[in-house]
Tab-separated table of C-alpha atoms and ligand atoms in Angstrom:
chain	number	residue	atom	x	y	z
A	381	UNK	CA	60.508	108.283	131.215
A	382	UNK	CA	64.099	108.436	129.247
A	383	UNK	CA	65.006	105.768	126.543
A	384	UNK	CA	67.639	105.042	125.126
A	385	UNK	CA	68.184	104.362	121.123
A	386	UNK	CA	70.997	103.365	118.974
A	387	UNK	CA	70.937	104.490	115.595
A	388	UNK	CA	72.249	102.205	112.919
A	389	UNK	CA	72.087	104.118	109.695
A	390	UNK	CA	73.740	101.936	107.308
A	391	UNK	CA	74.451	102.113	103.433
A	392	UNK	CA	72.488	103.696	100.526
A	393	UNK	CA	69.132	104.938	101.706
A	394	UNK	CA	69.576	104.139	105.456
A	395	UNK	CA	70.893	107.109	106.625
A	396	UNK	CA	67.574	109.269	105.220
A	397	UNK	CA	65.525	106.794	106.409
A	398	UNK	CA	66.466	106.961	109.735
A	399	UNK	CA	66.797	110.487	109.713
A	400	UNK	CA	62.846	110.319	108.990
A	401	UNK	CA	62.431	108.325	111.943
A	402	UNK	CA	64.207	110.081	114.576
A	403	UNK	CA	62.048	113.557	113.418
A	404	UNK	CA	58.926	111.280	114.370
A	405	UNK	CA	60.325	109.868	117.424
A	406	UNK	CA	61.316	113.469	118.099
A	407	UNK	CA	57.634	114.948	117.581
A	408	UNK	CA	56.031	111.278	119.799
A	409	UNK	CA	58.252	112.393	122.539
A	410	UNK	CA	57.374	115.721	122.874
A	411	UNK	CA	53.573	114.849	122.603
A	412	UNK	CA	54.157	112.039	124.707
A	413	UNK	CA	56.666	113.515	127.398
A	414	UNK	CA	59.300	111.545	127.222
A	415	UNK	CA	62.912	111.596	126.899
A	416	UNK	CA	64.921	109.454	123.946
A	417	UNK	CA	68.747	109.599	124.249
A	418	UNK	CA	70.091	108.997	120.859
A	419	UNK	CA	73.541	107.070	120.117
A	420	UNK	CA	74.441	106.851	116.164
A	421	UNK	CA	77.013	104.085	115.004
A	422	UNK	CA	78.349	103.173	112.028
A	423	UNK	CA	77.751	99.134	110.305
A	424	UNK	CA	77.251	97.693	107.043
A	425	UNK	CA	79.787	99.052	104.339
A	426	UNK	CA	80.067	102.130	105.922
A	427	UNK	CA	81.795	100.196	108.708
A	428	UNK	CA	84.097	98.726	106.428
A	429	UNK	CA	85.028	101.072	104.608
A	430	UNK	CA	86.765	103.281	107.551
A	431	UNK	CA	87.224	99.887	110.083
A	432	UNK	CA	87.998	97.661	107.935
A	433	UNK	CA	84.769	95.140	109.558
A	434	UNK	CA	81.035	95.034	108.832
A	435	UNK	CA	80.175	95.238	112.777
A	436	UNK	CA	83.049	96.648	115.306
A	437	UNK	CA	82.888	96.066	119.109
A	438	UNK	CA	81.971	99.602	119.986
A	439	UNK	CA	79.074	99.576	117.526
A	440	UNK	CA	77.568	95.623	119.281
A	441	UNK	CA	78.135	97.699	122.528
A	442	UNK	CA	76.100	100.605	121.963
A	443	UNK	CA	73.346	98.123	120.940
A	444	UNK	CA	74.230	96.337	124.585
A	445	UNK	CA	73.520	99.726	126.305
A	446	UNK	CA	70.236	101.106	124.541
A	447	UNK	CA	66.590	100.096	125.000
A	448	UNK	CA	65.931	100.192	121.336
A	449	UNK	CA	68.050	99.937	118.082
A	450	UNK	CA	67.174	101.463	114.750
A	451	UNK	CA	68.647	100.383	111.572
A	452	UNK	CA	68.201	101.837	108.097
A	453	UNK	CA	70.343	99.113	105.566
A	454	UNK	CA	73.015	97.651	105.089
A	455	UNK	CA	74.760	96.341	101.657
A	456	UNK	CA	75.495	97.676	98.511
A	457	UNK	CA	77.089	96.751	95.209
A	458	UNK	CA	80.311	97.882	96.098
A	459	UNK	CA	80.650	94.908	98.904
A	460	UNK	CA	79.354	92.030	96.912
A	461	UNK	CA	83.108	90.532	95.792
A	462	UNK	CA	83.618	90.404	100.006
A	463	UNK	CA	84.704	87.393	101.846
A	464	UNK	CA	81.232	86.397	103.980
A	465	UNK	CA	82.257	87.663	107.225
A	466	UNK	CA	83.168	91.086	105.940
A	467	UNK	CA	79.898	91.212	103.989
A	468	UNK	CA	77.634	93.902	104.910
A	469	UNK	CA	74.549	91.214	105.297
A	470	UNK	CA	77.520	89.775	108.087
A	471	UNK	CA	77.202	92.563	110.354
A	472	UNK	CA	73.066	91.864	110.222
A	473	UNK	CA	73.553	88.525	110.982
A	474	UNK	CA	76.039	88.992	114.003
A	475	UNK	CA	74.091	91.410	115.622
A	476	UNK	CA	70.954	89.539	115.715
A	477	UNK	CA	72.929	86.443	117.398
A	478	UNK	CA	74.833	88.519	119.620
A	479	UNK	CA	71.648	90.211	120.550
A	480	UNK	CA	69.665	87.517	120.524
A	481	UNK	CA	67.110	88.618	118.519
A	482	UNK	CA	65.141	85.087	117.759
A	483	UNK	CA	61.679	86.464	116.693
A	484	UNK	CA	61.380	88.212	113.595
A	485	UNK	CA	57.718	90.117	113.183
A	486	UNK	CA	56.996	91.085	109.787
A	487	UNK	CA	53.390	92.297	109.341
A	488	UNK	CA	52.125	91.956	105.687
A	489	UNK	CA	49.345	94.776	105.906
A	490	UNK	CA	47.225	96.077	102.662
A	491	UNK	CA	46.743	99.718	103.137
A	492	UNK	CA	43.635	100.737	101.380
A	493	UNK	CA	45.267	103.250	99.397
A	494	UNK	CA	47.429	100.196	97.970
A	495	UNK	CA	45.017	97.730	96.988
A	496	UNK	CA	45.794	98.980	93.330
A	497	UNK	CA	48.939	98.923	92.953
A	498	UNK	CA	49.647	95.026	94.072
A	499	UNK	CA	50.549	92.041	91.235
A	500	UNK	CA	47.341	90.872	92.889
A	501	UNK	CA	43.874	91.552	92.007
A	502	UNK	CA	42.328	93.767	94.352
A	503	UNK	CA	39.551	91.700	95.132
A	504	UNK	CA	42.085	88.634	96.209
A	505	UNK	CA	44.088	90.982	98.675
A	506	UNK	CA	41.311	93.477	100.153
A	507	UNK	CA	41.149	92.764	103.722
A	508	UNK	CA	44.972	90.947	104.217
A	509	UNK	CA	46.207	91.369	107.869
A	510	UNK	CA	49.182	88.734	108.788
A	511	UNK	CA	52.410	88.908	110.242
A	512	UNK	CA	54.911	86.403	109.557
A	513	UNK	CA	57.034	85.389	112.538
A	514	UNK	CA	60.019	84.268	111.717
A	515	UNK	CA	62.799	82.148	113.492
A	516	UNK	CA	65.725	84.581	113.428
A	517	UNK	CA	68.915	83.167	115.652
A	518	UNK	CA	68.730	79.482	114.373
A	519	UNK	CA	68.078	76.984	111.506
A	520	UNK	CA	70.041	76.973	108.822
A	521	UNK	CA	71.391	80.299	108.816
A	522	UNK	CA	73.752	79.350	111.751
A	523	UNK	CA	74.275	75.631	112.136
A	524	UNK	CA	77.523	73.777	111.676
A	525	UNK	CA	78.988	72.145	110.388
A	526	UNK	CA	78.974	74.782	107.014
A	527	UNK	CA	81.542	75.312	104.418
A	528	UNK	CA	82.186	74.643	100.971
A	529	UNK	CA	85.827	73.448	99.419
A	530	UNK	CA	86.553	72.476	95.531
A	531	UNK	CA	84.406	69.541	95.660
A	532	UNK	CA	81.039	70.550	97.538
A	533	UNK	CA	79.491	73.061	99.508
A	534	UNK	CA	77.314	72.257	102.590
A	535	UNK	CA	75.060	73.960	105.402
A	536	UNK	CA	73.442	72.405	108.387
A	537	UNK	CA	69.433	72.906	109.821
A	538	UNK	CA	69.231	72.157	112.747
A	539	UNK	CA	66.893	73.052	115.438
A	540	UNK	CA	67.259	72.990	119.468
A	541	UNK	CA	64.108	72.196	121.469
A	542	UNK	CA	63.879	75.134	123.383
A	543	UNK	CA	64.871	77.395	120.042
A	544	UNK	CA	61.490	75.841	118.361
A	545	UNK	CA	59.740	76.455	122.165
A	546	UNK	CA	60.081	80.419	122.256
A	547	UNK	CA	59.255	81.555	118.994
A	548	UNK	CA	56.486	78.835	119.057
A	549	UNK	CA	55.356	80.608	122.122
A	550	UNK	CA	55.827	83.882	120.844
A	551	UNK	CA	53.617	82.997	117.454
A	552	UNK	CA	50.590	82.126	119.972
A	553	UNK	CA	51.094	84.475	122.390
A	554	UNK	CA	50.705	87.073	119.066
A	555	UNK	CA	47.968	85.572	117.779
A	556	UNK	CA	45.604	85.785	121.202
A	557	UNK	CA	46.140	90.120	120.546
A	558	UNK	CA	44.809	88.949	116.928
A	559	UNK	CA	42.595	86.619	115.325
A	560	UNK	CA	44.166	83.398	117.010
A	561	UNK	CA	45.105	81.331	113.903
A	562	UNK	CA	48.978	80.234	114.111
A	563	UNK	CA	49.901	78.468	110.815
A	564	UNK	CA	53.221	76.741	111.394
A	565	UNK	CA	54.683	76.104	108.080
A	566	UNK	CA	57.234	73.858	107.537
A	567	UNK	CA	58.776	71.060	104.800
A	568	UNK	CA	57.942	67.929	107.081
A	569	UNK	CA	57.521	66.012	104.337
A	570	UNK	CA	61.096	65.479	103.586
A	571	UNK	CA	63.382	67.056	106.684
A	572	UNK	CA	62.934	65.663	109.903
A	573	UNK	CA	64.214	68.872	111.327
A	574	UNK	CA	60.545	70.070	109.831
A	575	UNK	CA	59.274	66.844	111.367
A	576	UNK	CA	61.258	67.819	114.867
A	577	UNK	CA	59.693	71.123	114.530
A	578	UNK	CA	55.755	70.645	113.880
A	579	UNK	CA	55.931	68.203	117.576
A	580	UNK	CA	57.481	70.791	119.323
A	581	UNK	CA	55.264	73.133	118.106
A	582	UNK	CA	52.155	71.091	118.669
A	583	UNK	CA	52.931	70.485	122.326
A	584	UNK	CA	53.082	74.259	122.678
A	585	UNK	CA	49.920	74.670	121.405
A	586	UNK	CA	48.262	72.586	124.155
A	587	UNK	CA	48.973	75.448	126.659
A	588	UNK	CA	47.300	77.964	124.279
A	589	UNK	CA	43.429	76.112	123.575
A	590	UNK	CA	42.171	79.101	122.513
A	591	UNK	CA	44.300	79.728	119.475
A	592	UNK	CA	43.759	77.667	116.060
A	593	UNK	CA	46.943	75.587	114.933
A	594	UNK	CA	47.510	74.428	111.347
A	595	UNK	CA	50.527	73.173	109.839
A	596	UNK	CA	51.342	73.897	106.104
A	597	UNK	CA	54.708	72.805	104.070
A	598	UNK	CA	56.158	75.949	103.132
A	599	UNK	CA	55.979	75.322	98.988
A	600	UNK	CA	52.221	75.004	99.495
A	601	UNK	CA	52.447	78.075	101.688
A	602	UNK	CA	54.230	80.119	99.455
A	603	UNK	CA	51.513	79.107	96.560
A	604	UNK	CA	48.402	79.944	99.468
A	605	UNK	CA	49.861	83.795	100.291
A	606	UNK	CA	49.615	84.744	96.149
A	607	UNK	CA	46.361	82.829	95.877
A	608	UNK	CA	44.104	83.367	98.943
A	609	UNK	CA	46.477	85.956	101.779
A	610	UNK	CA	43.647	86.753	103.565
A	611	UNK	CA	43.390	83.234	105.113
A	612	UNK	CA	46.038	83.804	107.181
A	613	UNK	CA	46.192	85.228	110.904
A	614	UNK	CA	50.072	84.154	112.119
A	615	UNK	CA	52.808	82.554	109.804
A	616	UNK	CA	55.208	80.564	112.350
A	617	UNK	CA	58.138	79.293	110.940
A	618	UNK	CA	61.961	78.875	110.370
A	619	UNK	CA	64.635	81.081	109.600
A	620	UNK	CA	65.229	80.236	105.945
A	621	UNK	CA	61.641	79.495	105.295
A	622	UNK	CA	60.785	82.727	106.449
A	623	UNK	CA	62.854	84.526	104.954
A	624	UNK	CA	61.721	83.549	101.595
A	625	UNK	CA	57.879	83.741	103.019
A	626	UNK	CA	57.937	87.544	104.061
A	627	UNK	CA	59.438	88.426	100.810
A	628	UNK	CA	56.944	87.459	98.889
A	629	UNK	CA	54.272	88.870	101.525
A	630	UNK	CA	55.867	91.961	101.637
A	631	UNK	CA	55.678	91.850	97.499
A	632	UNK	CA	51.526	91.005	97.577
A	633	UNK	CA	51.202	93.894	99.520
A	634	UNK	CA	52.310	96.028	96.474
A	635	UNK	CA	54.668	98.535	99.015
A	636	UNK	CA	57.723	97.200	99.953
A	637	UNK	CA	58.702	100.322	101.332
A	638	UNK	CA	55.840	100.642	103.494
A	639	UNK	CA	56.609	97.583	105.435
A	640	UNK	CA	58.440	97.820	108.585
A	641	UNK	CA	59.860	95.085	111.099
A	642	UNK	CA	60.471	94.048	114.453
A	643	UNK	CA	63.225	91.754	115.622
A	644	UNK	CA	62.779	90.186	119.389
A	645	UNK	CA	64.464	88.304	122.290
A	646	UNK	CA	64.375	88.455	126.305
A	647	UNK	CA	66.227	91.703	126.601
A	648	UNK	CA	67.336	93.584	123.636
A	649	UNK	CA	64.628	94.598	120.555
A	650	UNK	CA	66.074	95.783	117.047
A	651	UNK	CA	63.256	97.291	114.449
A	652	UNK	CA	64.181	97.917	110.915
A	653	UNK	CA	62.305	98.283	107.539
A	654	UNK	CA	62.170	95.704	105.271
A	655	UNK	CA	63.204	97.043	102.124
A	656	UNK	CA	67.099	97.176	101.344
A	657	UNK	CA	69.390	99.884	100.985
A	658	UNK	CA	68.315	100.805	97.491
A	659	UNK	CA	71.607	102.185	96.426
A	660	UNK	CA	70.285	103.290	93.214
A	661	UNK	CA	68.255	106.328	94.367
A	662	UNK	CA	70.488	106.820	97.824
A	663	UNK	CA	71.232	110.322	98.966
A	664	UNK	CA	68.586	111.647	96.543
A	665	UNK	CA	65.542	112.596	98.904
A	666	UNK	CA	63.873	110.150	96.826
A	667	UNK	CA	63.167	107.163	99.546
A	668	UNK	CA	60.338	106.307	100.743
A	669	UNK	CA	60.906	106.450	104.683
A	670	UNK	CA	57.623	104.937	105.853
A	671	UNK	CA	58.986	101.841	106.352
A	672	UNK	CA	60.877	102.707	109.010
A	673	UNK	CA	58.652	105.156	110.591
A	674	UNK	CA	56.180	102.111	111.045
A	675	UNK	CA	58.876	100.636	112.510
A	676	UNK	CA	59.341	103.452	114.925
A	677	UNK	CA	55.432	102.813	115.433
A	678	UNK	CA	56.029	98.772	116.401
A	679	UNK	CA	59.106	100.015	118.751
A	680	UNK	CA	56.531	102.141	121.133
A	681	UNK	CA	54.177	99.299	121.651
A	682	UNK	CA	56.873	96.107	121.448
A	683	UNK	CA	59.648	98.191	123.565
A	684	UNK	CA	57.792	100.658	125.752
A	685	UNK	CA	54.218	99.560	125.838
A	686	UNK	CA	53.560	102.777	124.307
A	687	UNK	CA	50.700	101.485	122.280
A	688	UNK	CA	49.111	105.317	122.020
A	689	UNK	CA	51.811	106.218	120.489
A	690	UNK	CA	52.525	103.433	118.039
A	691	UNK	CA	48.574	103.930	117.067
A	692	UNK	CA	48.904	107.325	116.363
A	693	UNK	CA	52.140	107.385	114.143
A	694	UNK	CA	50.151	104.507	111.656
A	695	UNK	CA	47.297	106.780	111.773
A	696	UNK	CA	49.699	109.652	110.611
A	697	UNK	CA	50.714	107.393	108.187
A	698	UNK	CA	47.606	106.242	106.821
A	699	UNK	CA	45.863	110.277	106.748
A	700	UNK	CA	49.026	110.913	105.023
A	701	UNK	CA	48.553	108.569	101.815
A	702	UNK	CA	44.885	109.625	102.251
A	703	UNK	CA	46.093	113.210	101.424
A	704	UNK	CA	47.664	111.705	98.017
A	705	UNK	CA	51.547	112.089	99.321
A	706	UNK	CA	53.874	109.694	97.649
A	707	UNK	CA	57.592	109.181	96.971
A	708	UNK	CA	58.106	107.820	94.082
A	709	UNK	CA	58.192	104.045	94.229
A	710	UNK	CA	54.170	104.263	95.236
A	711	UNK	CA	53.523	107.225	92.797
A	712	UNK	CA	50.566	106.489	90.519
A	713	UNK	CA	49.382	109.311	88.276
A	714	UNK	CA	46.903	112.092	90.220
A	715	UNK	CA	49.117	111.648	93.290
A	716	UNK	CA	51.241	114.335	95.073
A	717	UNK	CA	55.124	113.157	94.219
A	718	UNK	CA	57.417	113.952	97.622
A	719	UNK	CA	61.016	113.615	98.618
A	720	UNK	CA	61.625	111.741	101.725
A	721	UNK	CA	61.977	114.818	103.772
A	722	UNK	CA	58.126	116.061	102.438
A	723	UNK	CA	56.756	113.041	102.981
A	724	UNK	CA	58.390	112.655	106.331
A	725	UNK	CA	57.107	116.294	107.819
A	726	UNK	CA	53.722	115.747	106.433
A	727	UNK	CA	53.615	112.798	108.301
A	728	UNK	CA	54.557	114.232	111.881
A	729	UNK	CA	51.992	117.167	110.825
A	730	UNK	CA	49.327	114.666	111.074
A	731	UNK	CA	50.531	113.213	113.993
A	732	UNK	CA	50.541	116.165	115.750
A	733	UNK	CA	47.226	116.992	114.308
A	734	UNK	CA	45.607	113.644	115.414
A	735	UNK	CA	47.080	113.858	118.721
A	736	UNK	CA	45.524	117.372	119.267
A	737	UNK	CA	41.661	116.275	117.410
A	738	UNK	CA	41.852	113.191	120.233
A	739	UNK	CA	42.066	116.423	122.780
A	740	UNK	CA	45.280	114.464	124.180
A	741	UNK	CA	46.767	117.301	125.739
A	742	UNK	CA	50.030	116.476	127.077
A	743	UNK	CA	50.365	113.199	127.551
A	744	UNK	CA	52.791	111.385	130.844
A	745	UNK	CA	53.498	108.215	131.389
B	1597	IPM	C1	66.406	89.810	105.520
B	1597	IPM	C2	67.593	89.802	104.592
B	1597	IPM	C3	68.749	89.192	105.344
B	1597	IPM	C4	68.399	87.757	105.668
B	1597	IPM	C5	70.105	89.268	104.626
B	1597	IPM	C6	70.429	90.690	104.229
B	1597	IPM	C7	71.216	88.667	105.427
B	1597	IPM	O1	67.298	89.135	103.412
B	1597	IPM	O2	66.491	90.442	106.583
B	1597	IPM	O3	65.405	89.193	105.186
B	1597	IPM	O4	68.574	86.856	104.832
B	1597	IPM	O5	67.936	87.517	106.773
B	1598	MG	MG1	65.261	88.560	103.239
């Protein structure tokens, strides 16, 4: 089998980070015999700054022609004062609509290793296992009419039928691989886009009986993830809404740069960690890259049903922070303190090792 991957780097830490993840995908396609063809392109800042734009033609076409894209970050202090479309965050934004990425998978995982260092009490968070599946091409983030002029600034939510249908879809079709609780959160108590939205997604459910549908409005919601997380199975819900959400389950889980991401639609698939580009502590070996290897992980079973692999790399990743490695923004005292080029090999050490103790030989597809 050959893929194909486009490499987005990005601004501040991207580039390392996706430098960790192409050694992995390296070492998984060795093990797993296959071949990845690798395309790197500039966006973000780093776009800018030699093309004058966030997100050039040749960069959305080498997206077009891969199987899989990888991006690091994008943003950075130096871009803030920017008009909106030449924005960094713009070049995000575009290639998810141009791509048509509409389903957003953020898993909000505790790693055992972690249950310390969360603003939660351990007890509270032991056991939390939920993605939150966010609405990605729609709502708010792209209706019109928007603007703002001396006067008054305004936006527009609105949601199509068939928008609400697919990721509704998608949410239950998740949830039957899990423990088949969909909680569609919305604010259906004042918008009647919300309203609009819990129907839709009610008549969906009827086609999936054996999943569990609740509905929550999404200031309650964001007050259940701190207070109980481990209630929840699948978080369905709109763009805006879940943005917000996975922020603050990505926080709970006390390792924002552990968490990675997938981002969905019919034919193209873009996976990038959560965290940001961390300007701060860029080009410093400093980052942590696991993040993005996990999201390496998610691309094998969501792009290429390669669900050994996937497996494998979050069991690399998990023996790893067994072992006591950690960068610095996870380093508690007694640990091993790593650069994001330690951390990285260590963690394609133990993939290799764990592929070879499961007697895998070589593995073809
Ligand atoms: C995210 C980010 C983006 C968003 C920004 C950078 C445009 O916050 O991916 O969650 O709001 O979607
Ligand atoms: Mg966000």
């Amino acid at each position: 089998m050959q893929i194909r991957i486009t490499l987005l780097p990005g601004d501040g830490i991207g580039p390392e980070v996706v430098q960790a993840a192409v050694k992995v995908m390296q070492a998984a396609a060795e093990k797993f015999n296959i071949r990845i063809q690798l395309t790197e392109k500039l966006i973000g800042g780093a776009s800018f700054e030699k093309f004058g734009t966030p997100l050039t033609d040749e960069t959305l076409q080498a997206c077009f022609d891969a199987d899989a894209v990888i991006l690091g970050a994008v943003g950075g202090y130096q871009w803030e004062a920017l008009p909106h479309h030449q924005k960094p965050e713009a070049a995000l934004l575009k290639l998810r609509k141009e791509l048509q990425l509409f389903a957003n998978i953020r898993p909000a995982k505790v790693y055992s290793a972690f249950a310390g260092a969360s603003s939660l009490k351990a007890d509270v968070l032991s056991g939390t296992d939920f993605v939150v599946l966010r609405e990605l091409t729609g709502g708010i983030y792209f209706g019109e009419p928007r603007g703002y002029d001396k006067t008054k600034g305004w936006n527009t939510m609105t949601y199509q039928r068939h928008e609400i249908e697919r990721i509704a879809r998608k949410a239950f079709e998740i949830a039957r691989q899990r423990s088949r609780k969909v909680t569609s959160v919305d604010k259906a108590n004042v918008l009647e886009v919300s309203q609009f939205w819990r129907d839709v997604v009610a008549e969906v459910a009827e086609q999936y009986p054996g999943v569990e549908l609740n509905n929550m409005y999404v200031d309650n919601a964001a007050m259940q993830i701190v207070r109980d997380p481990k209630q929840f199975d699948v978080i369905l819900t709109s763009n805006l809404f879940g943005d917000i959400l996975s922020d603050i389950a990505g926080m709970i889980t006390g390792s924002l740069g552990m968490l990675p991401s997938a981002s969905l639609g019919e034919k193209y698939a873009l996976y990038e960690p959560v965290h940001g580009s961390a300007p701060d502590i860029a080009g410093q070996n400093k980052a942590n890259p696991i993040a993005t290897i996990a999201s390496v992980a998610m691309m094998f079973g969501y792009s290429f049903q390669m669900t050994k692999a996937g497996q494998l790399i979050e069991q690399a990743i998990e023996r790893t922070l067994e072992q006591g490695y950690r960068t610095v923004d996870i380093y508690q005292e007694g640990n091993k303190l790593v650069g994001t080029t330690e951390m990285t090999a260590k963690i394609v050490e133990n993939f290799e090792a764990i592929f070879h103790e499961e007697g895998l030989g070589v593995f073809t597809l």
